[in-house]
Short mmCIF file of C-alpha atoms in Angstrom, two decimals:
data_model
loop_
_atom_site.label_atom_id
_atom_site.label_comp_id
_atom_site.label_asym_id
_atom_site.label_seq_id
_atom_site.Cartn_x
_atom_site.Cartn_y
_atom_site.Cartn_z
CA MET R 1 16.52 -153.00 242.99
CA LYS R 2 18.66 -155.56 244.76
CA PRO R 3 20.60 -154.52 247.86
CA ASN R 4 24.26 -155.28 246.84
CA PRO R 5 26.27 -155.23 250.48
CA ASP R 6 29.60 -156.46 248.61
CA ASN R 7 29.89 -152.42 246.48
CA LYS R 8 31.05 -150.49 248.72
CA HIS R 9 29.42 -147.80 247.35
CA SER R 10 25.54 -149.19 247.92
CA ILE R 11 23.41 -147.13 249.20
CA ALA R 12 21.84 -150.56 251.38
CA THR R 13 25.37 -149.74 253.40
CA PRO R 14 25.42 -146.84 255.16
CA THR R 15 27.40 -144.48 252.29
CA HIS R 16 25.32 -141.31 253.64
CA THR R 17 28.11 -139.77 254.85
CA PRO R 18 27.58 -136.09 256.23
CA GLN R 19 29.24 -135.01 252.94
CA LEU R 20 26.23 -136.66 250.73
CA GLN R 21 23.81 -135.46 253.70
CA ALA R 22 24.93 -132.12 253.50
CA PHE R 23 24.77 -131.14 249.63
CA CYS R 24 21.74 -133.27 249.22
CA GLU R 25 20.25 -130.50 252.27
CA VAL R 26 21.68 -127.89 249.60
CA VAL R 27 20.10 -128.93 246.61
CA GLU R 28 16.57 -130.38 248.16
CA SER R 29 16.45 -126.94 250.30
CA ARG R 30 17.35 -124.45 247.03
CA ARG R 31 13.82 -123.24 245.71
CA SER R 32 12.86 -120.14 243.62
CA ILE R 33 12.75 -117.42 245.79
CA ARG R 34 10.04 -114.77 244.99
CA ARG R 35 11.21 -112.73 247.92
CA PHE R 36 14.27 -111.48 249.55
CA THR R 37 14.51 -109.74 253.02
CA ASP R 38 15.99 -106.54 253.52
CA THR R 39 19.88 -108.09 254.77
CA PRO R 40 22.80 -107.63 251.81
CA ILE R 41 25.09 -110.22 250.80
CA PRO R 42 28.41 -109.62 251.45
CA ASP R 43 31.04 -108.93 248.32
CA GLU R 44 33.45 -111.82 249.62
CA VAL R 45 30.42 -114.25 249.80
CA LEU R 46 29.42 -113.12 245.95
CA THR R 47 33.19 -113.45 245.53
CA ASP R 48 33.62 -116.85 246.77
CA CYS R 49 29.57 -118.06 244.64
CA PHE R 50 31.10 -116.52 242.09
CA ARG R 51 34.80 -118.96 242.47
CA LEU R 52 32.56 -122.04 242.64
CA ALA R 53 30.29 -120.97 240.15
CA MET R 54 33.27 -121.15 237.63
CA LEU R 55 34.65 -124.25 238.88
CA ALA R 56 31.69 -126.11 236.50
CA PRO R 57 33.02 -128.49 234.32
CA ASN R 58 32.78 -126.78 230.32
CA SER R 59 34.27 -127.57 226.90
CA SER R 60 38.13 -127.77 226.73
CA ASN R 61 37.90 -124.68 229.52
CA LEU R 62 37.34 -122.10 227.54
CA GLN R 63 35.07 -120.59 229.77
CA PRO R 64 32.42 -118.54 227.63
CA TRP R 65 30.65 -117.08 230.69
CA GLU R 66 30.33 -113.19 231.88
CA PHE R 67 28.73 -112.32 234.89
CA TYR R 68 26.99 -108.74 235.28
CA VAL R 69 26.62 -107.49 238.92
CA ILE R 70 24.28 -104.96 238.53
CA ASP R 71 24.53 -102.58 241.81
CA ASP R 72 24.52 -98.90 240.58
CA ALA R 73 20.78 -97.53 241.36
CA ASP R 74 19.76 -96.00 238.11
CA ASN R 75 21.14 -99.43 236.28
CA ARG R 76 19.16 -101.58 238.98
CA LYS R 77 16.00 -99.61 238.48
CA ARG R 78 16.05 -100.16 234.87
CA ALA R 79 17.03 -103.90 234.73
CA VAL R 80 14.42 -104.20 237.46
CA LYS R 81 11.97 -102.59 234.45
CA ASN R 82 13.24 -104.71 232.09
CA CYS R 83 12.58 -108.20 234.24
CA MET R 84 8.92 -106.51 234.10
CA ASN R 85 9.18 -105.56 238.07
CA GLN R 86 8.81 -108.83 238.77
CA ASN R 87 9.12 -109.15 242.38
CA ALA R 88 12.29 -111.86 242.90
CA ALA R 89 13.95 -109.01 241.20
CA LYS R 90 12.69 -106.30 242.96
CA THR R 91 13.15 -107.21 246.40
CA SER R 92 16.80 -108.80 245.59
CA ALA R 93 20.05 -107.81 247.29
CA ARG R 94 21.90 -108.54 243.94
CA LEU R 95 20.70 -108.93 240.53
CA ILE R 96 22.74 -110.52 238.23
CA ALA R 97 22.92 -111.24 234.59
CA VAL R 98 24.63 -114.33 233.27
CA VAL R 99 25.53 -114.02 229.77
CA ALA R 100 27.30 -116.46 227.39
CA ARG R 101 29.01 -115.55 224.62
CA THR R 102 30.46 -116.44 221.51
CA ASP R 103 33.41 -114.55 220.36
CA VAL R 104 35.66 -115.72 222.82
CA TRP R 105 36.33 -119.20 221.97
CA ARG R 106 39.53 -117.47 219.77
CA ASP R 107 41.22 -115.62 222.29
CA HIS R 108 40.13 -117.87 225.09
CA ALA R 109 41.83 -121.00 223.69
CA GLN R 110 45.50 -118.47 223.12
CA GLN R 111 45.34 -117.75 226.70
CA VAL R 112 44.50 -121.06 227.22
CA LEU R 113 48.14 -121.79 226.37
CA ARG R 114 49.25 -118.93 228.34
CA GLU R 115 48.53 -119.62 231.53
CA TYR R 116 48.74 -124.10 231.22
CA PRO R 117 50.22 -124.78 234.75
CA ASP R 118 51.63 -128.43 233.20
CA LYS R 119 54.61 -126.82 232.37
CA PRO R 120 56.15 -127.61 229.49
CA VAL R 121 52.94 -127.46 227.80
CA ALA R 122 52.75 -130.29 225.58
CA LYS R 123 52.92 -130.58 221.83
CA GLN R 124 49.16 -132.28 221.78
CA VAL R 125 47.26 -129.61 223.97
CA LYS R 126 49.42 -127.18 221.73
CA ASP R 127 47.93 -128.36 218.64
CA TYR R 128 44.42 -129.16 220.04
CA TYR R 129 44.19 -124.92 221.18
CA THR R 130 45.38 -124.09 218.07
CA LYS R 131 44.35 -127.01 215.59
CA VAL R 132 41.24 -128.68 216.80
CA VAL R 133 39.37 -125.62 218.37
CA ALA R 134 39.47 -122.89 215.51
CA MET R 135 38.54 -125.95 212.84
CA ASP R 136 36.17 -126.93 215.23
CA PHE R 137 34.39 -123.44 215.69
CA LEU R 138 35.38 -121.72 212.21
CA ARG R 139 32.72 -120.57 209.98
CA GLY R 140 34.59 -118.26 208.03
CA PRO R 141 32.27 -115.07 205.99
CA ALA R 142 28.73 -115.77 204.44
CA ASN R 143 29.21 -119.46 206.38
CA VAL R 144 31.52 -120.83 203.81
CA ALA R 145 33.75 -122.75 206.00
CA SER R 146 30.98 -124.15 207.32
CA VAL R 147 29.24 -126.20 204.34
CA ALA R 148 32.99 -127.21 203.55
CA LYS R 149 33.16 -128.40 206.66
CA TRP R 150 29.55 -129.93 206.63
CA GLY R 151 30.62 -131.83 203.34
CA ALA R 152 34.20 -133.23 204.59
CA THR R 153 32.08 -134.13 207.93
CA GLN R 154 29.55 -135.96 205.56
CA VAL R 155 32.55 -138.12 203.46
CA PHE R 156 34.89 -139.03 206.94
CA ARG R 157 31.73 -140.28 208.52
CA ARG R 158 30.79 -142.69 205.78
CA VAL R 159 34.84 -143.44 204.79
CA LYS R 160 36.13 -143.49 208.34
CA GLY R 161 33.03 -143.78 210.97
CA PRO R 162 32.24 -141.70 213.56
CA ILE R 163 33.77 -137.89 213.90
CA LYS R 164 32.81 -134.84 216.40
CA SER R 165 30.32 -132.96 215.66
CA PRO R 166 31.57 -129.40 215.01
CA TYR R 167 29.46 -126.43 214.87
CA TYR R 168 28.26 -125.16 211.88
CA THR R 169 26.14 -122.12 212.45
CA PHE R 170 25.85 -118.99 215.08
CA GLU R 171 23.27 -121.09 216.72
CA ASP R 172 25.41 -123.71 217.17
CA THR R 173 28.21 -121.55 218.87
CA LYS R 174 25.27 -119.80 221.05
CA ASN R 175 24.01 -122.86 222.22
CA TRP R 176 27.20 -124.37 222.72
CA ALA R 177 28.41 -120.92 225.06
CA THR R 178 24.49 -120.73 226.92
CA ASN R 179 25.12 -125.19 227.68
CA ASN R 180 28.55 -124.43 229.30
CA THR R 181 27.44 -121.12 231.29
CA ALA R 182 24.12 -122.55 232.56
CA LEU R 183 26.67 -125.12 234.32
CA ALA R 184 27.80 -122.17 236.13
CA ALA R 185 24.70 -120.96 236.41
CA GLU R 186 23.73 -124.08 238.85
CA ASN R 187 26.98 -124.24 240.59
CA LEU R 188 26.55 -120.42 241.67
CA MET R 189 22.49 -120.84 242.40
CA LEU R 190 23.72 -123.92 244.68
CA ALA R 191 26.63 -122.32 246.31
CA LEU R 192 24.03 -119.22 247.25
CA ARG R 193 21.95 -122.05 248.91
CA ALA R 194 25.39 -123.27 250.84
CA TYR R 195 26.00 -119.91 252.37
CA GLY R 196 22.82 -119.63 253.62
CA PHE R 197 21.62 -117.12 250.69
CA ASP R 198 18.60 -117.94 248.32
CA SER R 199 18.52 -117.29 244.02
CA CYS R 200 15.62 -116.92 241.50
CA ALA R 201 16.57 -117.82 238.05
CA MET R 202 14.08 -115.36 235.88
CA GLY R 203 13.18 -116.09 231.77
CA GLY R 204 11.12 -113.06 231.99
CA PHE R 205 13.18 -110.17 231.06
CA ASP R 206 13.20 -108.28 227.96
CA GLU R 207 16.57 -108.88 226.63
CA PRO R 208 16.58 -106.66 223.51
CA ALA R 209 16.57 -103.80 226.84
CA MET R 210 18.69 -105.74 229.13
CA LYS R 211 21.52 -105.91 226.43
CA GLN R 212 21.46 -102.40 225.84
CA LEU R 213 21.26 -101.15 229.58
CA LEU R 214 24.74 -103.48 229.92
CA ASN R 215 26.06 -102.50 226.71
CA LEU R 216 25.80 -105.78 225.16
CA SER R 217 27.31 -106.94 221.51
CA ASP R 218 25.76 -109.44 219.59
CA ASP R 219 27.78 -112.01 220.92
CA GLN R 220 27.28 -111.71 224.16
CA HIS R 221 23.38 -113.45 225.31
CA ILE R 222 21.45 -112.96 228.36
CA ILE R 223 20.88 -116.30 229.30
CA MET R 224 19.01 -116.10 232.76
CA MET R 225 18.31 -113.56 234.88
CA ILE R 226 19.19 -114.14 239.00
CA GLY R 227 18.01 -112.48 241.72
CA ALA R 228 19.31 -113.26 244.66
CA GLY R 229 19.09 -112.53 248.25
CA GLU R 230 18.32 -113.41 251.36
CA ARG R 231 14.86 -116.19 251.88
CA ALA R 232 12.30 -114.24 252.70
CA ASP R 233 9.05 -116.06 254.53
CA ASN R 234 6.61 -115.53 251.70
CA GLY R 235 9.62 -116.06 249.13
CA VAL R 236 7.93 -119.82 248.11
CA TYR R 237 4.87 -118.84 246.23
CA ASN R 238 4.00 -122.36 245.60
CA THR R 239 4.88 -126.39 246.48
CA GLN R 240 7.96 -128.17 245.17
CA PHE R 241 6.99 -130.89 242.47
CA ARG R 242 8.41 -132.81 239.22
CA PHE R 243 6.91 -135.45 237.02
CA ASP R 244 8.06 -138.90 237.21
CA GLN R 245 11.85 -139.98 236.98
CA THR R 246 10.38 -142.82 235.19
CA GLN R 247 9.40 -140.31 232.22
CA PHE R 248 12.37 -138.76 231.91
CA VAL R 249 15.04 -141.12 232.59
CA HIS R 250 15.55 -144.68 230.17
CA TYR R 251 17.67 -147.75 229.94
CA VAL R 252 18.81 -148.84 226.40
CA MET I 1 36.81 -105.55 251.23
CA LYS I 2 35.60 -104.64 254.91
CA PRO I 3 34.24 -107.21 256.91
CA ASN I 4 31.01 -106.45 257.83
CA PRO I 5 30.54 -107.43 261.39
CA ASP I 6 26.71 -106.55 261.56
CA ASN I 7 25.26 -108.76 258.79
CA LYS I 8 25.17 -112.03 259.89
CA HIS I 9 25.94 -114.15 256.23
CA SER I 10 29.10 -112.31 256.46
CA ILE I 11 32.00 -114.97 256.06
CA ALA I 12 33.94 -112.40 258.53
CA THR I 13 32.07 -114.14 261.40
CA PRO I 14 32.33 -117.53 261.11
CA THR I 15 29.85 -118.64 258.03
CA HIS I 16 31.45 -121.41 256.87
CA THR I 17 29.18 -124.28 258.72
CA PRO I 18 29.54 -127.69 257.81
CA GLN I 19 26.94 -127.40 255.10
CA LEU I 20 28.76 -124.98 253.59
CA GLN I 21 32.24 -126.78 253.96
CA ALA I 22 30.50 -130.24 252.38
CA PHE I 23 29.22 -128.26 249.58
CA CYS I 24 32.67 -126.61 248.40
CA GLU I 25 34.47 -129.83 249.09
CA VAL I 26 31.83 -131.25 246.81
CA VAL I 27 32.78 -128.99 243.87
CA GLU I 28 36.03 -128.30 244.10
CA SER I 29 36.95 -132.32 244.24
CA ARG I 30 34.74 -132.86 241.24
CA ARG I 31 36.92 -133.20 238.21
CA SER I 32 36.49 -134.26 234.74
CA ILE I 33 37.82 -137.90 235.00
CA ARG I 34 38.97 -139.37 232.25
CA ARG I 35 39.43 -143.36 233.47
CA PHE I 36 37.35 -145.31 236.23
CA THR I 37 37.89 -148.05 237.74
CA ASP I 38 35.58 -151.42 237.15
CA THR I 39 33.41 -150.54 240.16
CA PRO I 40 30.12 -150.43 238.98
CA ILE I 41 27.28 -147.50 240.01
CA PRO I 42 24.44 -149.66 242.05
CA ASP I 43 20.96 -148.31 240.09
CA GLU I 44 19.91 -146.64 243.76
CA VAL I 45 22.64 -144.55 243.33
CA LEU I 46 22.13 -143.35 240.04
CA THR I 47 18.29 -142.67 240.44
CA ASP I 48 19.18 -140.74 243.56
CA CYS I 49 21.56 -138.65 241.69
CA PHE I 50 18.72 -138.28 238.90
CA ARG I 51 16.55 -137.44 241.56
CA LEU I 52 19.13 -134.63 242.52
CA ALA I 53 19.54 -133.39 238.71
CA MET I 54 15.83 -132.89 238.53
CA LEU I 55 15.82 -130.36 241.81
CA ALA I 56 17.74 -128.32 239.00
CA PRO I 57 15.42 -125.22 238.91
CA ASN I 58 13.78 -124.75 235.27
CA SER I 59 11.67 -122.42 233.65
CA SER I 60 7.42 -123.04 234.37
CA ASN I 61 8.49 -126.28 235.81
CA LEU I 62 8.67 -127.32 232.01
CA GLN I 63 11.00 -129.84 232.25
CA PRO I 64 12.13 -130.61 228.99
CA TRP I 65 15.24 -132.83 229.74
CA GLU I 66 16.04 -136.25 229.40
CA PHE I 67 18.20 -138.87 230.14
CA TYR I 68 19.51 -142.27 228.61
CA VAL I 69 21.42 -144.73 230.47
CA ILE I 70 23.51 -146.87 227.53
CA ASP I 71 23.45 -150.00 230.07
CA ASP I 72 22.65 -152.99 226.65
CA ALA I 73 26.52 -153.80 225.54
CA ASP I 74 25.61 -153.80 222.06
CA ASN I 75 24.31 -150.33 222.36
CA ARG I 76 27.71 -149.33 224.72
CA LYS I 77 29.84 -151.27 222.34
CA ARG I 78 28.26 -148.75 219.68
CA ALA I 79 27.99 -145.51 221.88
CA VAL I 80 31.47 -145.68 222.95
CA LYS I 81 32.75 -146.44 218.80
CA ASN I 82 30.69 -142.78 219.17
CA CYS I 83 32.21 -140.68 221.77
CA MET I 84 35.78 -141.41 219.00
CA ASN I 85 36.46 -144.40 221.50
CA GLN I 86 37.46 -141.84 224.60
CA ASN I 87 38.22 -143.09 227.87
CA ALA I 88 36.01 -141.46 229.50
CA ALA I 89 33.22 -143.26 227.87
CA LYS I 90 35.21 -146.69 227.46
CA THR I 91 35.85 -147.15 231.44
CA SER I 92 32.78 -145.42 232.13
CA ALA I 93 30.69 -147.64 235.12
CA ARG I 94 27.68 -145.88 232.94
CA LEU I 95 27.39 -144.15 230.04
CA ILE I 96 24.82 -141.21 229.85
CA ALA I 97 22.84 -139.51 226.81
CA VAL I 98 21.82 -135.96 227.99
CA VAL I 99 18.56 -134.58 226.01
CA ALA I 100 17.18 -131.48 225.91
CA ARG I 101 13.60 -132.24 224.01
CA THR I 102 12.12 -128.93 222.08
CA ASP I 103 8.45 -130.84 221.75
CA VAL I 104 7.36 -131.55 225.11
CA TRP I 105 6.37 -127.96 225.85
CA ARG I 106 3.15 -128.21 225.40
CA ASP I 107 2.12 -131.06 226.49
CA HIS I 108 4.16 -130.40 229.79
CA ALA I 109 2.24 -127.53 230.46
CA GLN I 110 -1.17 -129.82 230.20
CA GLN I 111 0.65 -132.19 232.88
CA VAL I 112 2.10 -128.64 235.53
CA LEU I 113 -1.71 -128.61 235.45
CA ARG I 114 -2.83 -132.18 236.13
CA GLU I 115 -0.17 -132.55 238.70
CA TYR I 116 0.05 -129.19 240.17
CA PRO I 117 -0.32 -129.65 244.11
CA ASP I 118 -1.55 -126.54 245.19
CA LYS I 119 -5.61 -127.66 244.75
CA PRO I 120 -7.93 -125.92 243.82
CA VAL I 121 -5.56 -124.69 241.25
CA ALA I 122 -5.57 -120.50 241.05
CA LYS I 123 -6.58 -119.19 237.72
CA GLN I 124 -3.61 -116.95 237.38
CA VAL I 125 -1.54 -120.43 237.10
CA LYS I 126 -4.27 -121.99 234.29
CA ASP I 127 -4.22 -118.85 232.68
CA TYR I 128 -0.23 -118.86 232.34
CA TYR I 129 0.16 -122.56 231.35
CA THR I 130 -3.11 -122.06 228.75
CA LYS I 131 -2.46 -119.00 227.74
CA VAL I 132 0.88 -117.39 228.35
CA VAL I 133 3.76 -120.35 227.51
CA ALA I 134 1.76 -121.36 224.48
CA MET I 135 1.57 -117.63 223.57
CA ASP I 136 5.63 -118.38 224.30
CA PHE I 137 6.36 -120.64 221.95
CA LEU I 138 3.84 -120.63 219.40
CA ARG I 139 5.92 -120.05 215.93
CA GLY I 140 2.61 -121.64 213.72
CA PRO I 141 3.43 -123.45 210.37
CA ALA I 142 6.62 -121.64 208.37
CA ASN I 143 6.88 -119.55 211.56
CA VAL I 144 3.89 -117.29 210.70
CA ALA I 145 2.68 -117.25 214.33
CA SER I 146 6.69 -115.93 214.74
CA VAL I 147 6.38 -112.76 212.70
CA ALA I 148 3.57 -111.65 214.00
CA LYS I 149 4.64 -111.87 217.74
CA TRP I 150 7.74 -110.23 216.63
CA GLY I 151 6.14 -107.52 214.97
CA ALA I 152 3.48 -107.31 218.16
CA THR I 153 6.15 -107.58 220.50
CA GLN I 154 8.03 -104.26 218.54
CA VAL I 155 5.15 -102.29 218.99
CA PHE I 156 4.29 -103.08 222.43
CA ARG I 157 7.95 -102.46 223.67
CA ARG I 158 7.53 -98.62 222.34
CA VAL I 159 4.54 -98.34 223.34
CA LYS I 160 4.06 -100.00 226.90
CA GLY I 161 7.67 -100.28 227.40
CA PRO I 162 10.18 -103.87 228.77
CA ILE I 163 8.25 -106.93 227.17
CA LYS I 164 9.62 -110.46 227.82
CA SER I 165 11.22 -112.01 224.80
CA PRO I 166 9.12 -114.41 223.52
CA TYR I 167 10.88 -117.55 220.94
CA TYR I 168 10.47 -117.01 217.35
CA THR I 169 12.48 -119.69 215.79
CA PHE I 170 13.03 -123.31 216.66
CA GLU I 171 16.89 -122.60 217.18
CA ASP I 172 15.06 -120.26 220.19
CA THR I 173 13.37 -123.12 221.61
CA LYS I 174 16.36 -125.03 221.55
CA ASN I 175 18.63 -123.13 223.46
CA TRP I 176 15.91 -123.07 225.93
CA ALA I 177 16.18 -126.57 226.61
CA THR I 178 19.53 -127.12 226.00
CA ASN I 179 19.96 -124.26 229.17
CA ASN I 180 17.62 -126.04 231.38
CA THR I 181 18.47 -129.19 230.68
CA ALA I 182 22.47 -127.79 231.03
CA LEU I 183 21.48 -126.75 234.91
CA ALA I 184 19.90 -130.84 235.51
CA ALA I 185 23.13 -131.98 234.17
CA GLU I 186 25.10 -129.89 236.62
CA ASN I 187 22.91 -131.25 239.46
CA LEU I 188 23.72 -134.98 238.34
CA MET I 189 27.33 -134.69 238.08
CA LEU I 190 27.59 -132.83 241.67
CA ALA I 191 25.62 -135.46 242.89
CA LEU I 192 28.08 -138.20 241.75
CA ARG I 193 30.30 -136.71 243.43
CA ALA I 194 28.69 -136.32 246.16
CA TYR I 195 27.87 -140.34 246.46
CA GLY I 196 31.95 -140.66 245.79
CA PHE I 197 31.56 -141.09 241.97
CA ASP I 198 33.07 -138.69 239.50
CA SER I 199 31.91 -137.87 235.68
CA CYS I 200 33.65 -136.39 232.51
CA ALA I 201 30.98 -134.48 230.27
CA MET I 202 31.82 -134.59 226.06
CA GLY I 203 31.10 -132.06 223.61
CA GLY I 204 33.20 -134.98 221.51
CA PHE I 205 31.01 -137.44 219.89
CA ASP I 206 28.64 -137.97 216.43
CA GLU I 207 25.58 -136.74 217.55
CA PRO I 208 23.43 -138.00 214.23
CA ALA I 209 25.20 -140.84 214.78
CA MET I 210 24.51 -140.87 219.06
CA LYS I 211 20.95 -139.70 217.98
CA GLN I 212 20.42 -142.80 215.49
CA LEU I 213 21.69 -145.42 217.90
CA LEU I 214 19.02 -143.74 220.81
CA ASN I 215 16.06 -143.40 218.03
CA LEU I 216 16.01 -139.95 218.52
CA SER I 217 13.65 -137.68 216.58
CA ASP I 218 15.24 -134.06 215.67
CA ASP I 219 13.54 -132.41 218.60
CA GLN I 220 15.89 -134.51 220.97
CA HIS I 221 19.04 -132.95 221.36
CA ILE I 222 22.55 -134.59 223.18
CA ILE I 223 23.96 -131.76 224.72
CA MET I 224 25.77 -133.46 226.08
CA MET I 225 27.21 -137.14 227.14
CA ILE I 226 27.89 -137.78 230.83
CA GLY I 227 30.46 -140.94 231.34
CA ALA I 228 30.65 -141.83 235.38
CA GLY I 229 31.85 -144.45 237.69
CA GLU I 230 34.91 -144.08 240.28
CA ARG I 231 37.90 -142.19 239.84
CA ALA I 232 41.11 -144.37 238.40
CA ASP I 233 44.48 -143.31 239.92
CA ASN I 234 45.49 -141.86 236.65
CA GLY I 235 41.85 -140.53 235.90
CA VAL I 236 42.73 -136.21 235.69
CA TYR I 237 44.96 -135.86 233.07
CA ASN I 238 45.48 -131.68 233.95
CA THR I 239 45.90 -129.69 236.95
CA GLN I 240 43.01 -127.60 237.62
CA PHE I 241 43.28 -123.55 236.13
CA ARG I 242 40.12 -120.76 235.50
CA PHE I 243 41.15 -117.69 234.40
CA ASP I 244 40.76 -114.06 236.71
CA GLN I 245 37.89 -113.91 238.12
CA THR I 246 37.89 -110.32 237.02
CA GLN I 247 37.73 -110.95 233.64
CA PHE I 248 34.04 -112.51 234.04
CA VAL I 249 32.56 -111.08 236.78
CA HIS I 250 31.54 -107.33 235.98
CA TYR I 251 30.05 -104.93 238.84
CA VAL I 252 27.55 -102.50 236.53
#
């Protein structure tokens, strides 16, 4: 790749600003930490990390995420057990269930309109949240609306051209909520790192047991458990590596 | 909440390090940008942003993500159309399809073992990637293995206690890949911001048409399109807001 001196953003010219440098350090120093020290995470720090988590981009600002901080001693004991007693849970200062919700899109669409800061709310914004969003998620009893929607989409695509893919099934909505919530989870883990703390995202847990413990409904999906705390000296288990970028990035 | 002067991480004491400050600025200044200027994103910058994206945590380091940068003029024209001609796509310097793969877990498990940096590779690591991962994703023809796995899980849970929830269906695997890939997508968008560029994550696109354009299989799922470039003065469409944190964060 040739350096491009005419471009003000080229890294051939010095654009490694202190801000970029600091951001790289946060991302590069984040590792999945499996053992934490006894140092607690202050509530104020955690609150600010959640604030940063919730600044993640999300579809139509519908915010389908939720976070359960399991602090109660008895709940924690059971939650650690549901994480198969792994050290990242057992030694964590805070143990957090990250939840994606499939049942909040309708209420949140209304709440967006109520709390919309740019007044008066434009008609196209109102229409979007009352009509477009509803049509996007609508499934109807026994998915009957989904079938009609699928048929209409096929016809529209042939006659008019591209059309936004709507959500047909419960799994589509779950995937949508998971996608959005994971964006916030990544912000949360990076924010903890920026505060000098660390995390371990765990997929290894008993989801039905954890849902029972947290009293979650069939519309609340634990997409990951996060153990958080201060990194112990023996907290990193192995050397970090990734496959070569050319395996994943395609220029087409 | 009381300040806690004994805790070295308390924000009551000055822990707003320059690094934290810089990280907050990156996260807080990221907005979904709908109009970009003509300034290109240099290849070196994009390459480094993908490097930072791929440093996101991911399940068992199986890296189920993929990124298609649509640079070819004709492909781009069709891709913009598939994004319903929205400005965030049309004016972007780069248009990127973020793809989650459901077909790479087996190959990547083998590749992890081949490229594992800590030699000799411990037996428990070998066992994990050859046996545990395979059992986790195994579905078998017509999901017959999934049914057996489900039954075994139920029995184990009753007799022995908590057990990690395995993936039973294609949708479970898709959800797993989406979850992991979204973590990388968030890093990508923040990295662009740290480099002085911006992004817009789009869910509004015609997925079947886009998959056809990119020649993707049924195991490659476009979880979002990202338009990227330099923020135009009229690039932000509305005031940012989120619902109150107490609606989302529960201490249990």
